[in-house]
């Protein structure tokens, strides 16, 4: 199959229209058939629920070309499950998980010419999302929804590849506590735009959010979970006691990779921000589908100036090993745990 004529190795992380999107409507209590479309616009009522009460959830995964030339996806079943969990919290109907996986396969296969070739550093970003199209004026859940998947080829999320970034600490909460920070929904991102712009204007790559109740524990950054390495070489994974860290599929996969493939000791526990400022950690990284693992060299804020000694300029040894193993699994050069890689074409 002929690939699109693009400069694959210099793609930015941005949207570009591709050949097809997938669309499926929910009406009268049931999902329709669903189909591919080459119409990349959405038309709906001025009174649609999404426009007033923000009923929208989304997902993000990637399609990769392996070393042997196959097109594959990474653990789409977990995206399907998480989207159903997010939908439940916003009183939206779940999109059936098997239908979700079939839709991902169908839309990626139809856009095979847009899947970046092996080894170029780019991937096909797959964005499933669902929003209320039904009309509402009094505050209540809508009764009609649209599920769509758009795909677009992307390069790296954080510029500079392996160069360590500096992040800061947000003065704001990313989401309300008790189970709204752990759903993947545009409303949480809307709340992160203002602190995000402030951080960028001050020269920082991202914000670190602390727990909103006590502002004592580390949660995550705007769109990526946090990983730490302590002085004993343990991988320390922040855990939220208010259940408000987004359950990153990359993070959950890296915990398995570290434990079962790399034989590391992994500790998942609440982490006080004070432990970071005390200098208890030697490496820090941000992980997610878009970020993969991006090394953090410094955290700076008022009265805070932390350097991670083993990864101040580029990835430290642990983050590097984790990234190489994960990207190797996705590229088919490292054996994947059962069920992680789903073949598309
Ligand atoms: C999507 C997302 C992540 C990363 O999750 P992955 O499943 O690894 O892509 C982390 N934090 C937030 C807030 C997110 O929305």
Coordinates of C-alpha atoms and ligand atoms in Angstrom, one line a residue:
X1 CA 0.0 0.0 0.0
X2 CA 1.2 3.5 -1.0
X3 CA 2.1 5.7 2.0
X4 CA 1.1 9.4 2.0
X5 CA 3.9 11.7 0.8
X6 CA 4.8 13.2 4.2
X7 CA 8.1 14.1 5.9
X8 CA 7.5 11.5 8.6
X9 CA 10.5 12.2 10.7
X10 CA 9.7 15.9 11.2
X11 CA 6.0 15.7 12.0
X12 CA 4.8 17.9 14.8
X13 CA 2.3 16.8 17.4
X14 CA -0.7 18.4 15.6
X15 CA -3.9 17.6 13.8
X16 CA -4.0 16.8 10.1
X17 CA -7.1 15.6 8.3
X18 CA -6.7 12.0 7.2
X19 CA -8.9 9.9 4.8
X20 CA -11.6 8.6 7.2
X21 CA -13.1 9.0 10.6
X22 CA -15.5 6.6 12.3
X23 CA -18.9 7.8 13.5
X24 CA -21.7 6.1 15.5
X25 CA -24.8 7.7 17.0
X26 CA -26.8 6.8 20.1
X27 CA -30.6 7.4 20.0
X28 CA -33.7 5.9 21.6
X29 CA -31.5 4.1 24.1
X30 CA -29.3 2.2 21.6
X31 CA -26.1 2.6 19.5
X32 CA -26.5 2.5 15.8
X33 CA -24.4 0.5 13.3
X34 CA -21.5 2.9 13.0
X35 CA -19.5 3.6 9.8
X36 CA -16.5 5.2 8.3
X37 CA -17.0 8.8 7.0
X38 CA -14.9 11.2 5.0
X39 CA -16.8 14.1 6.5
X40 CA -14.5 15.6 9.1
X41 CA -17.0 18.1 10.5
X42 CA -19.8 17.7 13.1
X43 CA -23.1 19.5 12.8
X44 CA -25.5 19.6 15.8
X45 CA -28.1 21.6 17.6
X46 CA -27.2 24.9 19.3
X47 CA -28.8 23.4 22.4
X48 CA -26.7 20.1 22.3
X49 CA -25.7 18.9 25.8
X50 CA -21.9 19.1 25.1
X51 CA -22.2 22.9 24.5
X52 CA -23.8 23.7 27.8
X53 CA -23.1 21.0 30.4
X54 CA -19.9 19.6 29.0
X55 CA -20.8 16.0 28.6
X56 CA -17.7 14.7 26.7
X57 CA -15.2 12.0 27.3
X58 CA -12.3 10.9 25.2
X59 CA -9.4 8.4 24.8
X60 CA -6.0 8.4 23.2
X61 CA -4.0 5.5 21.8
X62 CA -1.6 4.9 19.0
X63 CA -1.1 2.7 15.9
X64 CA 2.5 1.6 15.2
X65 CA 4.3 0.0 12.3
X66 CA 6.4 -2.9 13.6
X67 CA 9.9 -3.8 12.4
X68 CA 8.3 -6.5 10.2
X69 CA 5.9 -4.0 8.6
X70 CA 2.6 -4.9 10.4
X71 CA 0.3 -2.2 11.8
X72 CA -0.6 -2.8 15.4
X73 CA -2.3 -1.1 18.4
X74 CA -1.3 -1.2 22.0
X75 CA -3.8 -2.5 24.5
X76 CA -7.0 -1.0 23.0
X77 CA -9.1 -3.1 25.4
X78 CA -7.9 -0.9 28.2
X79 CA -8.9 2.3 26.4
X80 CA -12.4 0.7 25.8
X81 CA -12.8 0.0 29.5
X82 CA -11.6 3.3 30.6
X83 CA -13.9 5.2 28.3
X84 CA -16.8 3.2 29.6
X85 CA -15.7 4.2 33.2
X86 CA -15.4 7.9 32.2
X87 CA -18.8 7.8 30.5
X88 CA -20.5 6.4 33.6
X89 CA -19.2 9.3 35.7
X90 CA -20.7 11.8 33.3
X91 CA -24.1 9.9 32.9
X92 CA -23.3 9.0 29.4
X93 CA -24.1 5.6 27.8
X94 CA -21.1 3.3 27.5
X95 CA -19.8 2.5 24.0
X96 CA -19.7 -1.3 24.0
X97 CA -16.1 -2.5 24.5
X98 CA -16.0 -5.0 21.7
X99 CA -17.6 -2.5 19.3
X100 CA -14.9 0.0 20.4
X101 CA -12.0 -2.4 19.5
X102 CA -13.7 -3.2 16.1
X103 CA -14.1 0.5 15.3
X104 CA -10.4 1.2 16.1
X105 CA -9.4 -1.7 13.8
X106 CA -11.7 -0.5 11.1
X107 CA -10.6 3.2 11.1
X108 CA -6.9 2.4 11.4
X109 CA -7.0 -0.1 8.6
X110 CA -8.9 2.4 6.4
X111 CA -6.2 4.9 7.1
X112 CA -3.2 2.6 6.6
X113 CA -1.5 5.0 4.2
X114 CA -1.3 7.5 7.1
X115 CA 0.4 5.1 9.6
X116 CA 4.0 6.4 9.8
X117 CA 6.6 3.8 8.7
X118 CA 8.7 1.8 11.2
X119 CA 11.6 3.7 12.8
X120 CA 10.7 7.3 11.8
X121 CA 9.8 8.4 15.3
X122 CA 6.2 9.2 14.4
X123 CA 3.0 7.2 15.1
X124 CA -0.7 7.4 14.2
X125 CA -2.6 9.0 17.1
X126 CA -6.1 7.5 17.5
X127 CA -8.6 9.7 19.3
X128 CA -11.9 8.1 20.2
X129 CA -14.4 10.5 21.8
X130 CA -18.0 10.8 22.7
X131 CA -20.3 13.8 23.3
X132 CA -23.9 14.8 24.0
X133 CA -25.6 15.8 20.8
X134 CA -29.1 15.7 22.3
X135 CA -30.8 18.9 23.4
X136 CA -30.9 20.0 27.0
X137 CA -31.8 23.3 28.6
X138 CA -32.5 22.2 32.2
X139 CA -29.5 20.6 33.8
X140 CA -29.8 16.9 33.0
X141 CA -28.0 14.2 31.0
X142 CA -28.8 14.3 27.2
X143 CA -30.5 11.3 25.6
X144 CA -28.6 11.4 22.3
X145 CA -24.8 11.0 21.8
X146 CA -22.2 10.7 19.1
X147 CA -19.1 8.5 19.3
X148 CA -16.3 9.3 16.8
X149 CA -12.8 8.3 16.2
X150 CA -10.4 10.6 14.4
X151 CA -6.8 9.5 13.5
X152 CA -3.9 11.8 12.7
X153 CA -0.2 11.1 12.3
X154 CA 2.0 12.8 15.0
X155 CA 5.6 13.3 16.0
X156 CA 6.8 13.6 19.6
X157 CA 4.7 15.4 22.2
X158 CA 7.5 17.0 24.1
X159 CA 10.1 18.8 22.0
X160 CA 13.7 17.9 22.2
X161 CA 13.4 14.1 22.4
X162 CA 15.5 12.9 25.3
X163 CA 16.3 16.3 26.7
X164 CA 15.0 16.6 30.3
X165 CA 12.3 19.2 30.8
X166 CA 11.6 21.5 33.8
X167 CA 8.2 21.5 35.3
X168 CA 6.5 23.7 38.0
X169 CA 3.8 23.2 40.6
X170 CA 0.3 24.5 39.9
X171 CA -1.4 26.9 42.3
X172 CA -4.7 25.4 41.1
X173 CA -6.5 22.1 41.2
X174 CA -6.8 20.1 38.0
X175 CA -10.1 18.7 38.9
X176 CA -12.4 18.4 41.9
X177 CA -11.5 15.6 44.3
X178 CA -13.4 12.3 44.7
X179 CA -13.5 10.8 41.3
X180 CA -13.5 13.5 38.7
X181 CA -9.8 13.7 38.2
X182 CA -9.6 10.0 37.3
X183 CA -11.8 10.3 34.2
X184 CA -10.5 11.2 30.8
X185 CA -12.7 14.1 29.9
X186 CA -12.4 17.4 28.3
X187 CA -13.8 19.2 31.3
X188 CA -10.6 18.4 33.3
X189 CA -8.5 19.7 30.5
X190 CA -10.6 22.9 30.3
X191 CA -9.7 23.4 34.0
X192 CA -6.0 22.9 33.3
X193 CA -5.7 25.4 30.5
X194 CA -5.3 28.5 32.7
X195 CA -2.6 27.1 35.0
X196 CA -1.1 25.4 31.9
X197 CA -0.8 28.8 30.0
X198 CA 0.7 30.4 33.1
X199 CA 3.3 27.6 33.4
X200 CA 4.2 27.9 29.7
X201 CA 4.5 31.7 29.9
X202 CA 7.0 31.2 32.7
X203 CA 9.0 28.8 30.6
X204 CA 7.9 25.5 32.1
X205 CA 6.9 22.4 30.1
X206 CA 4.1 21.3 32.4
X207 CA 2.4 21.7 35.8
X208 CA 2.6 19.2 38.6
X209 CA -0.7 19.0 40.4
X210 CA -0.9 18.2 44.1
X211 CA -3.9 16.6 45.8
X212 CA -6.6 19.2 46.1
X213 CA -7.7 18.4 49.6
X214 CA -4.4 18.8 51.5
X215 CA -2.0 19.9 48.7
X216 CA 0.5 17.5 50.3
X217 CA 0.7 14.6 47.9
X218 CA 1.8 14.3 44.3
X219 CA -0.9 13.5 41.8
X220 CA 0.2 14.0 38.2
X221 CA 0.9 16.6 35.5
X222 CA -1.7 18.0 33.1
X223 CA -1.7 15.0 30.7
X224 CA 0.8 12.5 32.1
X225 CA 1.4 10.4 35.2
X226 CA 4.5 10.7 37.3
X227 CA 7.2 8.1 37.8
X228 CA 10.1 8.4 40.3
X229 CA 13.2 6.5 41.2
X230 CA 14.5 6.5 44.7
X231 CA 18.1 6.3 45.9
X232 CA 17.8 2.5 46.3
X233 CA 16.8 2.2 42.7
X234 CA 13.1 1.4 43.4
X235 CA 10.5 2.6 40.9
X236 CA 8.1 4.7 43.0
X237 CA 4.7 5.3 41.5
X238 CA 2.5 7.9 43.2
X239 CA -0.9 6.6 44.3
X240 CA -3.9 8.8 45.2
X241 CA -5.9 8.2 48.3
X242 CA -8.8 10.2 46.8
X243 CA -8.6 8.2 43.6
X244 CA -8.0 11.3 41.4
X245 CA -5.0 10.2 39.4
X246 CA -5.9 9.2 35.8
X247 CA -5.3 5.5 35.4
X248 CA -2.7 5.8 32.7
X249 CA -2.4 2.7 30.5
X250 CA 1.3 3.6 29.9
X251 CA 1.9 3.8 33.6
X252 CA 0.1 0.5 34.4
X253 CA 2.1 -1.2 31.5
X254 CA 5.4 0.2 32.8
X255 CA 4.7 -1.2 36.2
X256 CA 4.4 -4.6 34.6
X257 CA 7.5 -4.1 32.4
X258 CA 9.6 -3.0 35.4
X259 CA 8.4 -5.9 37.6
X260 CA 8.2 -8.8 35.2
X261 CA 10.6 -8.0 32.4
X262 CA 13.3 -5.8 34.1
X263 CA 13.1 -7.5 37.5
X264 CA 12.9 -4.1 39.3
X265 CA 11.3 -3.4 42.6
X266 CA 8.1 -1.3 42.2
X267 CA 6.5 0.6 45.0
X268 CA 3.0 2.1 44.5
X269 CA 2.2 4.4 47.3
X270 CA 1.1 8.0 48.2
X271 CA 4.1 10.2 47.7
X272 CA 4.4 13.5 49.6
X273 CA 5.7 16.4 47.6
X274 CA 8.0 17.1 50.6
X275 CA 9.9 13.8 49.8
X276 CA 10.7 15.3 46.4
X277 CA 11.9 18.6 47.8
X278 CA 13.9 16.8 50.4
X279 CA 15.9 15.2 47.5
X280 CA 14.8 11.6 48.1
X281 CA 14.5 10.8 44.4
X282 CA 17.2 10.5 41.7
X283 CA 15.1 10.4 38.6
X284 CA 11.6 11.6 37.5
X285 CA 9.6 11.0 34.3
X286 CA 6.2 11.7 32.9
X287 CA 4.4 8.9 31.1
X288 CA 1.4 8.7 28.8
X289 CA 0.5 7.6 25.3
X290 CA 1.5 11.0 23.9
X291 CA 4.5 11.6 26.2
X292 CA 5.7 8.0 26.2
X293 CA 8.3 8.7 28.9
X294 CA 9.6 12.2 29.1
X295 CA 12.4 12.8 31.5
X296 CA 12.0 15.6 34.1
X297 CA 15.3 17.2 35.1
X298 CA 14.0 19.9 37.5
X299 CA 11.0 21.1 39.4
X300 CA 10.9 24.8 40.1
X301 CA 8.3 26.9 41.9
X302 CA 8.2 29.6 44.6
X303 CA 10.5 28.2 47.3
X304 CA 11.1 25.0 45.3
X305 CA 14.2 24.1 43.3
X306 CA 14.6 20.4 42.8
X307 CA 17.2 18.7 40.5
X308 CA 17.0 15.0 39.8
X309 CA 20.7 14.1 39.9
X310 CA 20.6 11.0 37.6
X311 CA 18.5 12.6 34.9
X312 CA 19.1 16.4 35.1
X313 CA 19.9 16.9 31.4
X314 CA 18.7 13.7 29.6
X315 CA 16.9 10.5 30.7
X316 CA 18.5 8.8 33.6
X317 CA 19.3 5.1 33.3
X318 CA 16.0 3.8 34.7
X319 CA 13.7 6.0 32.6
X320 CA 15.8 5.1 29.5
X321 CA 15.6 1.4 30.1
X322 CA 11.8 1.6 30.7
X323 CA 11.3 3.6 27.5
X324 CA 13.5 1.4 25.4
X325 CA 11.6 -1.7 26.6
X326 CA 8.1 -0.2 26.1
X327 CA 8.9 1.2 22.6
X328 CA 10.5 -2.2 21.8
X329 CA 7.3 -4.0 22.7
X330 CA 5.3 -1.6 20.6
X331 CA 7.7 -1.9 17.6
X332 CA 7.7 -5.7 17.9
X333 CA 11.4 -6.0 18.8
X334 CA 10.8 -7.0 22.4
X335 CA 8.4 -9.8 23.2
X336 CA 5.1 -8.5 24.4
X337 CA 3.1 -9.8 27.4
X338 CA 0.1 -11.8 26.2
X339 CA -2.7 -9.7 24.6
X340 CA -0.8 -6.3 24.6
X341 CA -0.3 -6.1 20.9
X342 CA -3.4 -6.2 18.6
X343 CA -2.7 -6.7 14.9
X344 CA -4.7 -4.5 12.5
X345 CA -3.1 -5.1 9.1
Ligands
LIG1 C1 -4.5 10.3 29.0 C2 -4.0 10.8 30.3 C3 -2.8 10.3 30.8 C4 -2.0 9.2 30.2 O1 -2.7 8.0 30.0 P1 -2.3 6.9 29.0 O2 -3.4 5.9 29.0 O3 -1.0 6.4 29.4 O4 -2.2 7.6 27.7 C5 -2.4 10.8 32.0 N1 -3.1 11.8 32.7 C6 -4.2 12.3 32.2 C7 -4.9 13.4 32.9 C8 -4.7 11.9 30.9 O5 -5.8 12.5 30.4

